[in-house]
Tab-separated table of C-alpha atoms and ligand atoms in Angstrom:
chain	number	residue	atom	x	y	z
A	471	UNK	CA	-11.174	65.425	73.180
A	472	UNK	CA	-8.286	63.660	71.495
A	473	UNK	CA	-8.345	62.964	67.779
A	474	UNK	CA	-10.111	59.624	67.429
A	475	UNK	CA	-8.684	58.999	63.946
A	476	UNK	CA	-5.162	59.092	65.373
A	477	UNK	CA	-6.034	56.103	67.525
A	478	UNK	CA	-7.139	53.879	64.659
A	479	UNK	CA	-4.544	51.223	63.928
A	480	UNK	CA	-4.610	50.061	60.335
A	481	UNK	CA	-2.653	50.484	57.095
A	482	UNK	CA	1.087	50.804	57.684
A	483	UNK	CA	0.986	49.592	61.278
A	484	UNK	CA	-0.915	46.453	60.335
A	485	UNK	CA	1.429	45.956	57.381
A	486	UNK	CA	4.339	46.007	59.820
A	487	UNK	CA	2.634	43.332	61.901
A	488	UNK	CA	2.088	41.246	58.765
A	489	UNK	CA	5.845	41.376	58.138
A	490	UNK	CA	6.406	40.041	61.653
A	491	UNK	CA	3.934	37.234	60.930
A	492	UNK	CA	6.096	36.267	57.937
A	493	UNK	CA	9.242	36.397	60.057
A	494	UNK	CA	7.764	34.157	62.755
A	495	UNK	CA	6.575	31.748	60.056
A	496	UNK	CA	10.172	31.350	58.884
A	497	UNK	CA	11.758	30.834	62.320
A	498	UNK	CA	13.078	27.246	62.427
A	499	UNK	CA	12.230	26.746	66.129
A	500	UNK	CA	8.843	28.391	66.221
A	501	UNK	CA	5.837	26.612	67.765
A	502	UNK	CA	3.858	24.475	65.295
A	503	UNK	CA	0.582	24.236	67.222
A	504	UNK	CA	-1.345	26.599	69.483
A	505	UNK	CA	-4.289	26.532	71.849
A	506	UNK	CA	-6.137	29.549	73.260
A	507	UNK	CA	-7.933	29.203	76.614
A	508	UNK	CA	-10.575	31.915	76.914
A	509	UNK	CA	-12.187	33.244	80.090
A	510	UNK	CA	-14.894	35.878	80.477
A	511	UNK	CA	-17.115	37.754	78.068
A	512	UNK	CA	-17.831	37.734	74.322
A	513	UNK	CA	-15.244	40.481	73.855
A	514	UNK	CA	-12.597	38.049	75.011
A	515	UNK	CA	-14.041	35.251	72.875
A	516	UNK	CA	-13.756	37.554	69.859
A	517	UNK	CA	-10.200	38.625	70.792
A	518	UNK	CA	-9.317	34.919	70.842
A	519	UNK	CA	-10.661	34.643	67.287
A	520	UNK	CA	-8.227	37.399	66.271
A	521	UNK	CA	-5.344	35.618	67.968
A	522	UNK	CA	-6.212	32.358	66.203
A	523	UNK	CA	-6.332	34.277	62.901
A	524	UNK	CA	-2.870	35.770	63.428
A	525	UNK	CA	-1.328	32.490	64.608
A	526	UNK	CA	-2.666	30.659	61.553
A	527	UNK	CA	-1.066	33.324	59.364
A	528	UNK	CA	2.156	32.508	61.195
A	529	UNK	CA	1.844	28.905	60.026
A	530	UNK	CA	0.558	27.356	63.247
A	531	UNK	CA	-2.244	24.831	63.533
A	532	UNK	CA	-4.840	24.887	66.274
A	533	UNK	CA	-4.525	21.987	68.760
A	534	UNK	CA	-7.805	20.692	70.217
A	535	UNK	CA	-6.251	20.453	73.653
A	536	UNK	CA	-3.822	22.609	75.635
A	537	UNK	CA	-1.700	19.563	76.484
A	538	UNK	CA	-1.065	18.915	72.803
A	539	UNK	CA	-0.078	22.456	71.880
A	540	UNK	CA	3.407	23.925	71.932
A	541	UNK	CA	2.092	27.458	72.377
A	542	UNK	CA	-0.678	28.040	74.941
A	543	UNK	CA	-2.338	31.416	75.435
A	544	UNK	CA	-4.539	32.295	78.383
A	545	UNK	CA	-6.953	35.066	77.498
A	546	UNK	CA	-7.973	36.159	80.991
A	547	UNK	CA	-10.799	38.013	82.712
A	548	UNK	CA	-10.699	39.877	86.018
A	549	UNK	CA	-14.290	41.081	86.366
A	550	UNK	CA	-14.800	38.757	89.310
A	551	UNK	CA	-12.365	37.054	91.630
A	552	UNK	CA	-13.231	33.457	90.626
A	553	UNK	CA	-12.394	34.007	86.935
A	554	UNK	CA	-9.041	35.432	87.981
A	555	UNK	CA	-8.252	32.583	90.375
A	556	UNK	CA	-9.141	29.940	87.776
A	557	UNK	CA	-6.846	31.550	85.217
A	558	UNK	CA	-3.910	31.787	87.607
A	559	UNK	CA	-4.479	28.200	88.786
A	560	UNK	CA	-4.345	26.952	85.210
A	561	UNK	CA	-1.267	28.991	84.355
A	562	UNK	CA	0.506	27.429	87.346
A	563	UNK	CA	-0.599	23.941	86.297
A	564	UNK	CA	0.849	24.520	82.838
A	565	UNK	CA	4.168	25.292	84.438
A	566	UNK	CA	4.408	21.609	85.425
A	567	UNK	CA	3.688	20.644	81.812
A	568	UNK	CA	6.414	23.039	80.695
A	569	UNK	CA	8.934	21.324	82.973
A	570	UNK	CA	8.373	18.107	80.986
A	571	UNK	CA	8.245	19.924	77.640
A	572	UNK	CA	10.717	22.839	77.701
A	573	UNK	CA	9.709	23.805	74.148
A	574	UNK	CA	6.278	24.856	75.426
A	575	UNK	CA	5.676	28.617	75.178
A	576	UNK	CA	3.127	30.288	77.445
A	577	UNK	CA	1.372	33.620	76.927
A	578	UNK	CA	-1.088	35.445	79.182
A	579	UNK	CA	-3.242	38.269	77.875
A	580	UNK	CA	-6.582	39.994	78.463
A	581	UNK	CA	-7.964	42.079	81.301
A	582	UNK	CA	-6.148	40.427	84.207
A	583	UNK	CA	-2.759	41.348	82.763
A	584	UNK	CA	-3.784	44.973	82.641
A	585	UNK	CA	-4.393	45.354	86.363
A	586	UNK	CA	-1.965	47.672	88.131
A	587	UNK	CA	1.184	45.858	89.235
A	588	UNK	CA	0.420	42.704	87.253
A	589	UNK	CA	3.172	43.223	84.659
A	590	UNK	CA	5.802	43.428	87.420
A	591	UNK	CA	4.281	40.403	89.162
A	592	UNK	CA	4.511	38.358	85.963
A	593	UNK	CA	8.141	39.312	85.438
A	594	UNK	CA	9.101	38.473	89.036
A	595	UNK	CA	6.777	35.681	90.224
A	596	UNK	CA	5.730	33.995	86.998
A	597	UNK	CA	9.073	33.827	85.282
A	598	UNK	CA	8.060	30.851	83.137
A	599	UNK	CA	5.622	33.040	81.169
A	600	UNK	CA	7.137	33.971	77.794
A	601	UNK	CA	4.715	36.640	76.678
A	602	UNK	CA	2.131	38.877	78.365
A	603	UNK	CA	0.063	41.655	76.829
A	604	UNK	CA	-3.039	43.743	77.506
A	605	UNK	CA	-6.201	43.992	75.433
A	606	UNK	CA	-5.143	47.150	73.584
A	607	UNK	CA	-1.784	45.580	72.650
A	608	UNK	CA	-3.347	42.560	70.987
A	609	UNK	CA	-2.787	43.782	67.425
A	610	UNK	CA	0.984	43.797	68.132
A	611	UNK	CA	1.041	40.110	69.004
A	612	UNK	CA	3.081	39.086	65.904
A	613	UNK	CA	5.908	41.481	66.810
A	614	UNK	CA	5.816	40.527	70.513
A	615	UNK	CA	5.842	36.832	69.682
A	616	UNK	CA	8.758	37.303	67.299
A	617	UNK	CA	10.720	38.984	70.082
A	618	UNK	CA	9.764	36.353	72.656
A	619	UNK	CA	11.022	33.640	70.295
A	620	UNK	CA	14.272	35.348	69.323
A	621	UNK	CA	15.295	37.152	72.505
A	622	UNK	CA	16.167	35.394	75.701
A	623	UNK	CA	13.678	37.053	78.010
A	624	UNK	CA	9.949	37.481	78.603
A	625	UNK	CA	8.137	40.117	76.551
A	626	UNK	CA	5.540	42.081	78.517
A	627	UNK	CA	3.476	44.915	77.003
A	628	UNK	CA	0.602	46.336	78.969
A	629	UNK	CA	0.894	50.040	78.275
A	630	UNK	CA	-2.624	50.997	77.571
A	631	UNK	CA	-3.145	52.956	74.394
A	632	UNK	CA	-6.737	53.611	73.529
A	633	UNK	CA	-6.446	52.114	70.081
A	634	UNK	CA	-9.079	50.999	67.582
A	635	UNK	CA	-7.509	48.193	65.546
A	636	UNK	CA	-8.711	47.444	62.004
A	637	UNK	CA	-7.855	44.741	59.461
A	638	UNK	CA	-6.496	42.089	61.847
A	639	UNK	CA	-6.591	38.523	60.498
A	640	UNK	CA	-9.407	36.579	62.156
A	641	UNK	CA	-10.313	32.911	62.474
A	642	UNK	CA	-14.003	32.781	63.406
A	643	UNK	CA	-15.440	29.980	65.539
A	644	UNK	CA	-18.719	29.799	63.659
A	645	UNK	CA	-19.562	30.115	59.952
A	646	UNK	CA	-23.202	31.103	60.427
A	647	UNK	CA	-22.898	33.706	63.210
A	648	UNK	CA	-20.187	36.289	63.839
A	649	UNK	CA	-19.115	38.882	66.374
A	650	UNK	CA	-18.424	42.456	65.302
A	651	UNK	CA	-16.861	44.802	67.852
A	652	UNK	CA	-18.374	48.271	67.476
A	653	UNK	CA	-16.818	50.035	70.460
A	654	UNK	CA	-14.059	49.439	72.982
A	655	UNK	CA	-13.648	50.405	76.631
A	656	UNK	CA	-16.063	51.962	79.110
A	657	UNK	CA	-16.423	55.420	80.700
A	658	UNK	CA	-19.066	54.564	83.275
A	659	UNK	CA	-17.016	53.663	86.320
A	660	UNK	CA	-19.711	51.701	88.114
A	661	UNK	CA	-18.227	51.615	91.606
A	662	UNK	CA	-17.788	47.804	91.706
A	663	UNK	CA	-16.350	47.361	88.213
A	664	UNK	CA	-12.768	47.027	87.076
A	665	UNK	CA	-13.500	47.185	83.322
A	666	UNK	CA	-12.883	50.945	82.813
A	667	UNK	CA	-9.473	50.544	84.471
A	668	UNK	CA	-8.366	47.578	82.378
A	669	UNK	CA	-10.081	48.242	79.038
A	670	UNK	CA	-9.607	51.988	78.937
A	671	UNK	CA	-11.760	54.854	77.723
A	672	UNK	CA	-14.703	54.454	75.384
A	673	UNK	CA	-13.870	54.618	71.711
A	674	UNK	CA	-16.057	53.735	68.762
A	675	UNK	CA	-15.113	52.199	65.437
A	676	UNK	CA	-15.954	54.175	62.333
A	677	UNK	CA	-19.393	53.292	61.086
A	678	UNK	CA	-18.141	52.627	57.548
A	679	UNK	CA	-15.565	50.132	58.823
A	680	UNK	CA	-18.303	48.278	60.711
A	681	UNK	CA	-20.585	48.286	57.664
A	682	UNK	CA	-17.787	46.968	55.447
A	683	UNK	CA	-17.082	44.144	57.877
A	684	UNK	CA	-20.788	43.279	58.089
A	685	UNK	CA	-21.110	43.291	54.301
A	686	UNK	CA	-18.146	40.942	53.876
A	687	UNK	CA	-19.620	38.583	56.487
A	688	UNK	CA	-23.009	38.662	54.794
A	689	UNK	CA	-21.393	37.829	51.432
A	690	UNK	CA	-19.590	34.938	53.138
A	691	UNK	CA	-22.917	33.441	54.224
A	692	UNK	CA	-23.148	34.675	57.828
A	693	UNK	CA	-26.787	34.760	58.959
A	694	UNK	CA	-26.429	36.450	62.325
A	695	UNK	CA	-24.190	39.193	63.601
A	696	UNK	CA	-23.666	40.069	67.250
A	697	UNK	CA	-22.510	43.665	67.807
A	698	UNK	CA	-20.173	43.900	70.786
A	699	UNK	CA	-19.268	46.668	73.208
A	700	UNK	CA	-19.280	47.264	76.971
A	701	UNK	CA	-21.984	49.852	76.433
A	702	UNK	CA	-23.207	49.717	72.830
A	703	UNK	CA	-25.869	52.361	73.575
A	704	UNK	CA	-23.219	55.045	73.765
A	705	UNK	CA	-21.717	54.051	70.396
A	706	UNK	CA	-20.689	57.096	68.408
A	707	UNK	CA	-19.174	59.211	71.198
A	708	UNK	CA	-16.220	61.014	69.586
A	709	UNK	CA	-17.273	60.189	66.014
A	710	UNK	CA	-18.908	62.659	63.651
A	711	UNK	CA	-22.226	64.192	64.665
A	712	UNK	CA	-25.193	61.853	64.325
A	713	UNK	CA	-23.303	58.571	64.495
A	714	UNK	CA	-25.572	56.866	67.025
A	715	UNK	CA	-26.177	53.224	67.797
A	716	UNK	CA	-29.759	53.512	66.498
A	717	UNK	CA	-28.417	54.893	63.194
A	718	UNK	CA	-25.953	52.002	62.970
A	719	UNK	CA	-28.781	49.501	63.515
A	720	UNK	CA	-30.808	51.118	60.717
A	721	UNK	CA	-27.856	50.971	58.298
A	722	UNK	CA	-27.213	47.290	59.101
A	723	UNK	CA	-30.912	46.530	58.851
A	724	UNK	CA	-31.010	48.099	55.372
A	725	UNK	CA	-28.266	45.697	54.263
A	726	UNK	CA	-30.658	42.822	54.871
A	727	UNK	CA	-28.505	40.663	57.174
A	728	UNK	CA	-30.947	38.090	58.477
A	729	UNK	CA	-30.384	38.506	62.199
A	730	UNK	CA	-28.800	41.335	64.189
A	731	UNK	CA	-28.164	41.155	67.948
A	732	UNK	CA	-26.056	43.227	70.342
A	733	UNK	CA	-24.549	43.246	73.814
A	734	UNK	CA	-24.320	45.010	76.341
A	735	UNK	CA	-26.569	47.981	77.072
A	736	UNK	CA	-26.681	50.478	79.916
A	737	UNK	CA	-30.172	51.546	81.071
A	738	UNK	CA	-29.104	55.185	81.461
A	739	UNK	CA	-28.209	55.411	77.756
A	740	UNK	CA	-31.212	53.560	76.353
A	741	UNK	CA	-32.661	56.341	74.195
A	742	UNK	CA	-36.122	56.660	72.661
A	743	UNK	CA	-34.361	56.673	69.301
A	744	UNK	CA	-32.961	53.206	70.046
A	745	UNK	CA	-36.322	51.887	71.240
A	746	UNK	CA	-37.855	53.197	68.011
A	747	UNK	CA	-35.125	51.426	66.015
A	748	UNK	CA	-35.876	48.175	67.870
A	749	UNK	CA	-39.463	48.505	66.701
A	750	UNK	CA	-38.787	49.406	63.088
A	751	UNK	CA	-35.686	47.398	62.080
A	752	UNK	CA	-37.066	44.045	60.997
A	753	UNK	CA	-33.730	42.216	61.147
A	754	UNK	CA	-32.896	43.383	64.666
A	755	UNK	CA	-33.987	40.497	66.880
A	756	UNK	CA	-36.685	41.045	69.526
A	757	UNK	CA	-34.343	40.589	72.492
A	758	UNK	CA	-32.602	42.950	74.892
A	759	UNK	CA	-29.969	42.359	77.556
A	760	UNK	CA	-30.512	45.158	80.081
A	761	UNK	CA	-28.396	44.743	83.230
A	762	UNK	CA	-30.223	46.140	86.265
A	763	UNK	CA	-27.663	45.137	88.957
A	764	UNK	CA	-30.032	45.993	91.850
A	765	UNK	CA	-33.694	46.834	92.455
A	766	UNK	CA	-32.949	49.331	95.234
A	767	UNK	CA	-32.422	53.035	94.543
A	768	UNK	CA	-29.866	53.634	97.294
A	769	UNK	CA	-27.746	50.661	96.176
A	770	UNK	CA	-27.995	51.807	92.542
A	771	UNK	CA	-26.705	55.187	93.695
A	772	UNK	CA	-23.831	53.608	95.584
A	773	UNK	CA	-23.086	51.560	92.477
A	774	UNK	CA	-22.865	54.816	90.484
A	775	UNK	CA	-25.341	53.525	87.916
A	776	UNK	CA	-27.030	56.897	87.185
A	777	UNK	CA	-30.599	55.571	87.053
A	778	UNK	CA	-33.195	54.503	89.573
A	779	UNK	CA	-35.684	51.661	89.615
A	780	UNK	CA	-38.445	53.844	88.147
A	781	UNK	CA	-36.274	54.884	85.182
A	782	UNK	CA	-35.280	51.268	84.536
A	783	UNK	CA	-38.908	50.123	84.560
A	784	UNK	CA	-39.931	53.024	82.337
A	785	UNK	CA	-37.360	52.005	79.689
A	786	UNK	CA	-38.387	48.388	79.942
A	787	UNK	CA	-42.101	49.134	79.628
A	788	UNK	CA	-41.439	51.277	76.588
A	789	UNK	CA	-39.392	48.480	75.016
A	790	UNK	CA	-42.137	45.960	75.720
A	791	UNK	CA	-44.802	48.271	74.305
A	792	UNK	CA	-42.753	48.843	71.141
A	793	UNK	CA	-41.655	45.230	70.617
A	794	UNK	CA	-44.388	42.965	72.024
A	795	UNK	CA	-43.062	39.686	73.442
A	796	UNK	CA	-39.442	40.955	73.440
A	797	UNK	CA	-37.017	38.664	75.294
A	798	UNK	CA	-35.510	40.494	78.283
A	799	UNK	CA	-32.416	39.313	80.160
A	800	UNK	CA	-30.327	40.962	82.857
A	801	UNK	CA	-27.321	40.926	85.198
A	802	UNK	CA	-27.802	41.214	88.971
A	803	UNK	CA	-25.274	41.624	91.776
A	804	UNK	CA	-26.171	40.590	95.326
A	805	UNK	CA	-24.432	41.606	98.552
A	806	UNK	CA	-22.975	44.891	97.334
A	807	UNK	CA	-21.268	46.562	100.358
A	808	UNK	CA	-23.845	47.732	102.869
A	809	UNK	CA	-26.798	45.987	101.172
A	810	UNK	CA	-29.442	45.393	103.865
A	811	UNK	CA	-32.026	42.618	103.822
A	812	UNK	CA	-34.704	45.217	102.903
A	813	UNK	CA	-32.607	46.508	100.029
A	814	UNK	CA	-32.081	42.958	98.791
A	815	UNK	CA	-35.854	42.433	99.010
A	816	UNK	CA	-36.213	45.268	96.473
A	817	UNK	CA	-34.103	43.234	94.034
A	818	UNK	CA	-36.347	40.215	94.627
A	819	UNK	CA	-39.473	42.272	94.048
A	820	UNK	CA	-38.025	43.723	90.828
A	821	UNK	CA	-37.286	40.227	89.514
A	822	UNK	CA	-40.850	39.283	90.359
A	823	UNK	CA	-42.225	42.360	88.637
A	824	UNK	CA	-40.157	42.140	85.436
A	825	UNK	CA	-40.216	38.366	84.797
A	826	UNK	CA	-36.894	38.043	82.992
A	827	UNK	CA	-36.302	35.347	80.404
A	828	UNK	CA	-33.001	34.772	82.127
A	829	UNK	CA	-30.730	36.512	84.602
A	830	UNK	CA	-27.005	36.258	85.225
A	831	UNK	CA	-26.656	36.496	88.984
A	832	UNK	CA	-23.406	37.329	90.751
A	833	UNK	CA	-22.198	37.637	94.299
A	834	UNK	CA	-20.408	40.976	94.646
A	835	UNK	CA	-16.660	40.476	94.353
A	836	UNK	CA	-14.335	43.251	95.596
A	837	UNK	CA	-11.949	44.380	92.838
A	838	UNK	CA	-8.850	46.210	93.882
A	839	UNK	CA	-8.688	49.819	92.730
A	840	UNK	CA	-12.483	50.225	92.552
A	841	UNK	CA	-14.461	52.532	94.851
A	842	UNK	CA	-16.703	49.794	96.233
A	843	UNK	CA	-13.722	47.732	97.393
A	844	UNK	CA	-12.890	50.520	99.852
A	845	UNK	CA	-16.439	50.840	101.202
A	846	UNK	CA	-17.310	49.856	104.762
A	847	UNK	CA	-19.775	47.091	105.522
A	848	UNK	CA	-18.623	44.379	103.156
A	849	UNK	CA	-21.241	41.607	103.427
A	850	UNK	CA	-20.169	38.287	105.032
A	851	UNK	CA	-19.903	35.413	102.513
A	852	UNK	CA	-22.570	33.290	104.228
A	853	UNK	CA	-25.122	36.116	103.921
A	854	UNK	CA	-24.138	36.666	100.278
A	855	UNK	CA	-24.476	33.008	99.448
A	856	UNK	CA	-27.863	32.720	101.145
A	857	UNK	CA	-29.093	35.773	99.190
A	858	UNK	CA	-27.949	34.525	95.820
A	859	UNK	CA	-29.626	31.163	96.399
A	860	UNK	CA	-32.933	32.902	97.152
A	861	UNK	CA	-32.532	35.060	94.064
A	862	UNK	CA	-31.758	32.089	91.799
A	863	UNK	CA	-34.747	30.125	93.123
A	864	UNK	CA	-37.073	33.066	92.507
A	865	UNK	CA	-35.704	33.700	89.020
A	866	UNK	CA	-36.086	30.024	88.064
A	867	UNK	CA	-39.730	30.014	89.100
A	868	UNK	CA	-40.423	33.136	87.028
A	869	UNK	CA	-38.366	31.991	84.100
A	870	UNK	CA	-40.652	29.008	83.636
A	871	UNK	CA	-43.656	31.324	83.728
A	872	UNK	CA	-42.059	33.776	81.282
A	873	UNK	CA	-41.357	30.930	78.843
A	874	UNK	CA	-44.990	29.914	78.755
A	875	UNK	CA	-45.807	32.886	76.547
A	876	UNK	CA	-44.059	31.069	73.700
A	877	UNK	CA	-46.252	27.937	73.882
A	878	UNK	CA	-48.137	27.401	70.609
A	879	UNK	CA	-46.301	30.253	68.883
A	880	UNK	CA	-43.988	30.164	65.885
A	881	UNK	CA	-40.238	30.686	66.318
A	882	UNK	CA	-37.364	30.671	63.887
A	883	UNK	CA	-34.379	28.790	65.242
A	884	UNK	CA	-30.784	29.296	64.136
A	885	UNK	CA	-29.431	25.814	64.816
A	886	UNK	CA	-26.114	25.875	66.694
A	887	UNK	CA	-25.368	22.169	67.097
A	888	UNK	CA	-26.457	18.701	68.107
A	889	UNK	CA	-28.378	18.544	71.347
A	890	UNK	CA	-26.441	17.282	74.354
A	891	UNK	CA	-29.398	15.224	75.526
A	892	UNK	CA	-30.330	13.300	72.365
A	893	UNK	CA	-28.634	12.091	69.179
A	894	UNK	CA	-31.672	12.855	67.031
A	895	UNK	CA	-32.150	16.415	68.263
A	896	UNK	CA	-30.503	19.764	67.582
A	897	UNK	CA	-30.656	23.016	69.490
A	898	UNK	CA	-30.271	26.672	68.746
A	899	UNK	CA	-31.618	30.111	69.530
A	900	UNK	CA	-35.011	31.522	68.638
A	901	UNK	CA	-35.436	35.141	67.591
A	902	UNK	CA	-36.262	36.111	71.191
A	903	UNK	CA	-32.959	34.717	72.447
A	904	UNK	CA	-34.227	31.560	74.121
A	905	UNK	CA	-32.819	28.094	73.495
A	906	UNK	CA	-35.034	25.803	71.442
A	907	UNK	CA	-34.576	22.052	70.888
A	908	UNK	CA	-36.053	20.265	67.875
A	909	UNK	CA	-35.630	16.986	66.044
A	910	UNK	CA	-32.854	17.121	63.517
A	911	UNK	CA	-29.342	16.161	62.473
A	912	UNK	CA	-25.935	17.678	61.774
A	913	UNK	CA	-27.193	18.918	58.393
A	914	UNK	CA	-29.372	21.480	60.167
A	915	UNK	CA	-26.459	23.240	61.855
A	916	UNK	CA	-26.216	26.826	60.616
A	917	UNK	CA	-29.755	26.776	59.148
A	918	UNK	CA	-32.696	28.869	60.269
A	919	UNK	CA	-35.639	26.502	60.830
A	920	UNK	CA	-39.230	27.582	61.564
A	921	UNK	CA	-40.891	25.661	64.388
A	922	UNK	CA	-44.051	25.630	66.462
A	923	UNK	CA	-43.280	25.654	70.211
A	924	UNK	CA	-45.135	22.706	71.732
A	925	UNK	CA	-43.728	22.245	75.241
A	926	UNK	CA	-41.182	23.321	77.853
A	927	UNK	CA	-38.770	20.692	79.159
A	928	UNK	CA	-35.901	21.303	81.585
A	929	UNK	CA	-36.127	25.053	81.043
A	930	UNK	CA	-35.818	24.654	77.266
A	931	UNK	CA	-38.449	25.274	74.642
A	932	UNK	CA	-39.282	22.262	72.455
A	933	UNK	CA	-40.253	22.973	68.852
A	934	UNK	CA	-41.837	20.943	66.031
A	935	UNK	CA	-40.677	21.766	62.529
A	936	UNK	CA	-43.064	23.694	60.340
A	937	UNK	CA	-43.012	22.862	56.652
A	938	UNK	CA	-43.546	26.361	55.225
A	939	UNK	CA	-39.793	27.014	54.980
B	977	5AD	N1	-18.676	41.697	91.442
B	977	5AD	C1	-19.721	40.962	90.998
B	977	5AD	N2	-20.233	41.099	89.765
B	977	5AD	C2	-19.658	42.007	88.933
B	977	5AD	N3	-19.934	42.358	87.678
B	977	5AD	C3	-19.054	43.309	87.290
B	977	5AD	N4	-18.205	43.587	88.304
B	977	5AD	C4	-18.557	42.784	89.333
B	977	5AD	C5	-18.075	42.616	90.647
B	977	5AD	N5	-17.041	43.334	91.112
B	977	5AD	C6	-21.050	41.797	86.908
B	977	5AD	C7	-22.072	42.867	86.542
B	977	5AD	C8	-21.863	43.044	85.072
B	977	5AD	C9	-21.432	41.656	84.658
B	977	5AD	C10	-20.727	41.576	83.353
B	977	5AD	O1	-20.555	41.259	85.700
B	977	5AD	O2	-23.369	42.355	86.808
B	977	5AD	O3	-23.031	43.467	84.389
B	978	SF4	FE1	-18.422	47.834	84.206
B	978	SF4	FE2	-20.441	49.573	84.503
B	978	SF4	FE3	-18.798	49.751	82.361
B	978	SF4	FE4	-20.517	47.701	82.544
B	978	SF4	S1	-21.079	49.885	82.354
B	978	SF4	S2	-18.336	47.596	81.976
B	978	SF4	S3	-20.573	47.309	84.756
B	978	SF4	S4	-18.241	50.087	84.505
């Protein structure tokens, strides 16, 4: 194994980037405003927070709208085809805006840029793009931007180094809740998934660095932290002996941060130690996102998931026995190559058996370079679309039933904002991960409010304030 410490980017290298930030700040023709358009997962959302932090240090203000900005960055996703198409469509649209406003600078970053051949494509076909970089190059954005602004050609950096960046400036979206990345990349190579190719090998941040970041957030008034990684359960690989995800949860729990959540887990790595930690850490919220992908053993094998239905259900039952009432959510793919009607029925029966609080459902999307894209028997789109509709209908029926267990119980809601449906209501997330709406005003945003759940309306829990706060 390579030396993990050598991959950490901090100290001198970050200092160098800070010097570039100063240089950009002093360029007379630099952009004054920026706007980041983010596609995809929480990892990308958090990367966008880092970009905003660096751009502010370079003296730029955030524009509410991409049309008002003179620097627009597309932080892209390529997990499924539709996210990729939307990003490219929007980049092309911006080209028209650029024709009217030649000062406009355009950058593209994130997973899509890191696909094989994309860098060349950008240089040849998308010549109006000023700057393109991959996820692992993000920390070098100040230097790349400086070059893009001072040299008369596009700057493209996608060489993937498995780095672990520390100490980047960050501009967080919320004051009350914050993301903390604990590991980067993925080693699992599920046969349908492009992530290991674009985000590189698994690497974990040092536990002390994570704890320091969490402590600073706690001191700044953050009530909830969300730990991020493609497979947080395998946190610690390559670090010193004993650095496990369960251990990290215990250390964070001891600090007394009010709410701790995490995303995403892999069923094959869900250890007894972690289940025990879920039961004993009182600040770790009773919720678990456990992607199943399929309910059929043969399809799971073809997906290279390294577990079967029985193992998945065993883990889930143990979680439910340890944390009664725990909120369970999942990801499911329909119409994986070769999936028969009977095999799809196994997914339906699993959804019926588990009763998820919510499920993200996807039609399989072939990703170039992955094993599944080369498999025979790709499923026709009309069959795929009919299957996903049946799955969604079934999940919705069960979701309602699963929610009923919260009726007449107490929940604590971290209020996220005003409700979209009413001016006198606010909404937020309960400890189990479900959305709750209650009467309130802007003053409640960022507060944790105890409520009694009284009804379910439009798939949302409705709560009445309790006065024991
Ligand atoms: N097609 C459809 N869904 C996919 N996912 C990942 N790759 C693909 C693909 N090629 C889904 C998985 C994963 C979620 C983040 O995206 O369900 O858990
Ligand atoms: Fe993709 Fe599988 Fe890794 Fe998740 S665990 S990012 S689905 S390869």
